[in-house]
mmCIF file of C-alpha atoms in Angstrom:
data_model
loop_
_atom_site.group_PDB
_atom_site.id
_atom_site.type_symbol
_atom_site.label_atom_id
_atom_site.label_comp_id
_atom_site.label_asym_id
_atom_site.label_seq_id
_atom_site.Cartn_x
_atom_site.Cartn_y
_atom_site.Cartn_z
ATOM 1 C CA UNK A 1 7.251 55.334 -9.371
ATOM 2 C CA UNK A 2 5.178 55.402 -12.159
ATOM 3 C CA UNK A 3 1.450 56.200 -11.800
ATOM 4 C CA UNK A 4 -1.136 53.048 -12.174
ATOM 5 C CA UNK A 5 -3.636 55.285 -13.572
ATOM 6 C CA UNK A 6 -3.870 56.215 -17.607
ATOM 7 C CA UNK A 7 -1.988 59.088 -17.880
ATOM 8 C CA UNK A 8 -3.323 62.968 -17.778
ATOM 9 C CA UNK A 9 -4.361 64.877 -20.365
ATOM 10 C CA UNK A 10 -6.647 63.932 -23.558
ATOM 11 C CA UNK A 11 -6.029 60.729 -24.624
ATOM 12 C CA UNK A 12 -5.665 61.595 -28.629
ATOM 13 C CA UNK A 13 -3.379 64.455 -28.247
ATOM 14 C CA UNK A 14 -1.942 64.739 -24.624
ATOM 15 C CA UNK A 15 -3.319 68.095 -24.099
ATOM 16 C CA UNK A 16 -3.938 68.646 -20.446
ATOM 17 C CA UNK A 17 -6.504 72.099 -20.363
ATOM 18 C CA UNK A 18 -6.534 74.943 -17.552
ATOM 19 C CA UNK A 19 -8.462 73.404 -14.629
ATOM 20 C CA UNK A 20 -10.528 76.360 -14.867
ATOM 21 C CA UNK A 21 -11.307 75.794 -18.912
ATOM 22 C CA UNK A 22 -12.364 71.924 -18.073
ATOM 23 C CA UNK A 23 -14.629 73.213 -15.052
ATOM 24 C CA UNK A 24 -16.787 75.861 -17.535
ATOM 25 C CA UNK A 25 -16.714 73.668 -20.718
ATOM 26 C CA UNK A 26 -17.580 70.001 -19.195
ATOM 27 C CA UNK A 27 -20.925 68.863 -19.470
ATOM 28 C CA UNK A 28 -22.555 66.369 -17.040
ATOM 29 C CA UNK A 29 -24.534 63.579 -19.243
ATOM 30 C CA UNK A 30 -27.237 61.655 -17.653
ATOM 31 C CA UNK A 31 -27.269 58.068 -18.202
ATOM 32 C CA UNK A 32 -28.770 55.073 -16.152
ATOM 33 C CA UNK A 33 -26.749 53.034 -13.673
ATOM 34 C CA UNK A 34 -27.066 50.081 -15.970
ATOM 35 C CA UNK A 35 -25.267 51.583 -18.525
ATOM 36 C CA UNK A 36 -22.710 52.914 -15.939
ATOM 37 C CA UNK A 37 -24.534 55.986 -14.677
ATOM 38 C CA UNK A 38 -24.157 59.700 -15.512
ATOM 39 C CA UNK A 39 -20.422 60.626 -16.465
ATOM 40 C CA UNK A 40 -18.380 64.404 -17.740
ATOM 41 C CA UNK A 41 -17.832 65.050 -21.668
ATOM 42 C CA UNK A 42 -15.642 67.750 -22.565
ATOM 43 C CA UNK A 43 -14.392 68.683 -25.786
ATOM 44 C CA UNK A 44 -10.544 68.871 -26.252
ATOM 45 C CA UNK A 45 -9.602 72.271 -27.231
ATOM 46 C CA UNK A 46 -7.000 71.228 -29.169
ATOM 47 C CA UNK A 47 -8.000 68.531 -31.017
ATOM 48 C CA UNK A 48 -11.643 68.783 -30.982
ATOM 49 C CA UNK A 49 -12.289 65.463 -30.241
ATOM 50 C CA UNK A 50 -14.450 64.217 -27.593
ATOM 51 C CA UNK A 51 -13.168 62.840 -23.990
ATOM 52 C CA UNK A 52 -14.597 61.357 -21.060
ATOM 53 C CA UNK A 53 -13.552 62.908 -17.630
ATOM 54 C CA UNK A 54 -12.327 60.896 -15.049
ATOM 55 C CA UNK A 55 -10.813 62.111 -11.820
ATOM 56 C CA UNK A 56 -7.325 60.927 -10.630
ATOM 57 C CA UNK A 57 -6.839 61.225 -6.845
ATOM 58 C CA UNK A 58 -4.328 63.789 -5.949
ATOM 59 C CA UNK A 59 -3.493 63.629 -9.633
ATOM 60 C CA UNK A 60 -4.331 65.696 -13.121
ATOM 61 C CA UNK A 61 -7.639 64.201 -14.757
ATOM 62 C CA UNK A 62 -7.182 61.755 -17.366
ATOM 63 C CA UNK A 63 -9.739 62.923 -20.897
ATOM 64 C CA UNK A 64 -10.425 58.914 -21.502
ATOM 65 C CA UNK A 65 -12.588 58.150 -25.225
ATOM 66 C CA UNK A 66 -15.803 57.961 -25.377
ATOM 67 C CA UNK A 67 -16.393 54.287 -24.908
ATOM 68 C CA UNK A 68 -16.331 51.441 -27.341
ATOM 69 C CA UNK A 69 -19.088 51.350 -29.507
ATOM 70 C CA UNK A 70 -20.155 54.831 -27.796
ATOM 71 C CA UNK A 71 -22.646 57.057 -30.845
ATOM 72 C CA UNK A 72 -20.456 59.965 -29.812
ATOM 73 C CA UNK A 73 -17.028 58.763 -30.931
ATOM 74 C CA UNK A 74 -18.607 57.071 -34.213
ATOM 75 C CA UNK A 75 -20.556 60.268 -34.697
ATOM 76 C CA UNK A 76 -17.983 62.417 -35.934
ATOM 77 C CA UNK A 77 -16.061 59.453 -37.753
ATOM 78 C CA UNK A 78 -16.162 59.242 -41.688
ATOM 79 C CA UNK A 79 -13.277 58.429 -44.154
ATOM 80 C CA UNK A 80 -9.556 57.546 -43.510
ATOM 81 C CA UNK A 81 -9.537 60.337 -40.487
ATOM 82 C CA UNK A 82 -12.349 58.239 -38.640
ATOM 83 C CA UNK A 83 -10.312 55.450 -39.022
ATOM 84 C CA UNK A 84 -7.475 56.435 -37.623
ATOM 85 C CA UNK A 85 -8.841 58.286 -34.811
ATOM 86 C CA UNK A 86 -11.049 55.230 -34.169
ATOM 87 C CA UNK A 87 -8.126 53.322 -34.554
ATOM 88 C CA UNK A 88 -6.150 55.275 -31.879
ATOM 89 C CA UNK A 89 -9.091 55.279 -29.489
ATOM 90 C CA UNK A 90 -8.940 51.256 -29.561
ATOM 91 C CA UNK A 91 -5.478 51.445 -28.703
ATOM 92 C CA UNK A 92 -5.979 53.589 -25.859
ATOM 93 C CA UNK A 93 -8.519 51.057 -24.334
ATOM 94 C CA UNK A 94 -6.072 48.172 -25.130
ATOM 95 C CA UNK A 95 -3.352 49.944 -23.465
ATOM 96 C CA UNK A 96 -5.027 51.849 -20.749
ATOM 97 C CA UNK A 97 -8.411 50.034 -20.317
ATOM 98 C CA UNK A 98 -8.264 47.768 -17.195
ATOM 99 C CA UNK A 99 -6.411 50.533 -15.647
ATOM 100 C CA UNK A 100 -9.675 53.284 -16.285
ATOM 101 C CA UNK A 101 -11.802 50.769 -15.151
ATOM 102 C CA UNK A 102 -9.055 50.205 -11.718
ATOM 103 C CA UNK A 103 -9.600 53.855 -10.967
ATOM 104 C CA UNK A 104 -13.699 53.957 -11.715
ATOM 105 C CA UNK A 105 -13.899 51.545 -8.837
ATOM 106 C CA UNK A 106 -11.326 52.826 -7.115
ATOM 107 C CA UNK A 107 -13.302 56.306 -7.037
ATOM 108 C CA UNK A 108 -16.636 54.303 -5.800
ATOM 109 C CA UNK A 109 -15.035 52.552 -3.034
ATOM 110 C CA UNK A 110 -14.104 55.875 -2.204
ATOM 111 C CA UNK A 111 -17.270 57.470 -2.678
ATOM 112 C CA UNK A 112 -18.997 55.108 -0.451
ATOM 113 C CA UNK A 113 -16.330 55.434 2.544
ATOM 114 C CA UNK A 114 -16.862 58.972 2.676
ATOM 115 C CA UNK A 115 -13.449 60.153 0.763
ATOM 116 C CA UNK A 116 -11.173 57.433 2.005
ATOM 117 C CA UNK A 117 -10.784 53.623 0.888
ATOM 118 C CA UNK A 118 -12.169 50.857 3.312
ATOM 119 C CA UNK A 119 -9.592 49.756 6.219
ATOM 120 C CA UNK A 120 -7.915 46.284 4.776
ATOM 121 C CA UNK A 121 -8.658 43.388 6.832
ATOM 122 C CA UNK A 122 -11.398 40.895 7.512
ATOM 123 C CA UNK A 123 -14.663 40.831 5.862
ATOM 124 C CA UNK A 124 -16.989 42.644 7.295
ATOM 125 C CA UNK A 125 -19.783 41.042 9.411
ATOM 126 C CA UNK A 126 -17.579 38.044 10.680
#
């Protein structure tokens, strides 16, 4: 069965890095819970461009863009190569965007229940 999640590795060249080179090189960037709260950058080592970190339960991590309209993805972009890497980056969102943004809340509900989604069933409080 095929994963629901976007699949591992960065998304511009598929690289998936040692566990141990993602732990030493990722940086934790603040940001305020209205713009989605802090999240991991980490540079591909392969292609140099920059990813977002985002855990897959029981899985390999998926190296997401930078999101839309992000200063760090449009940072490095000038010329034809911009284009086309901002080009594939849009395509990865199309493709694999509702399904980053599945697993983001999927992560927070489990967050909240200490590790382990919420029991299905009745609202709570009825």
């Amino acid at each position: 069965m095929e994963s629901p999640w976007p699949p591992p590795g960065c998304w511009s060249c598929g690289t998936l890095p040692r566990e141990e080179v993602l732990r030493h090189q990722s940086v934790l960037q603040a940001r305020t819970a209205a713009e989605g709260g802090p999240f991991t950058r980490f540079l591909c080592p392969d292609c140099g461009l920059e990813t977002v970190v985002e855990e897959v339960p029981g899985g390999d991590p998926v190296l997401a863009p930078p999101e839309p309209g992000n200063a760090a993805l449009s940072a490095f972009l000038d010329g034809k190569e911009g284009f086309r890497v901002r080009s594939r980056a849009r395509s990865w969102f199309l493709r694999w965007g509702e399904a980053l943004e599945e697993l983001r809340r999927y992560r927070a509900v489990t967050r909240r229940a200490g590790g382990r989604p919420p029991e299905p069933g009745p609202a709570r409080g009825r």
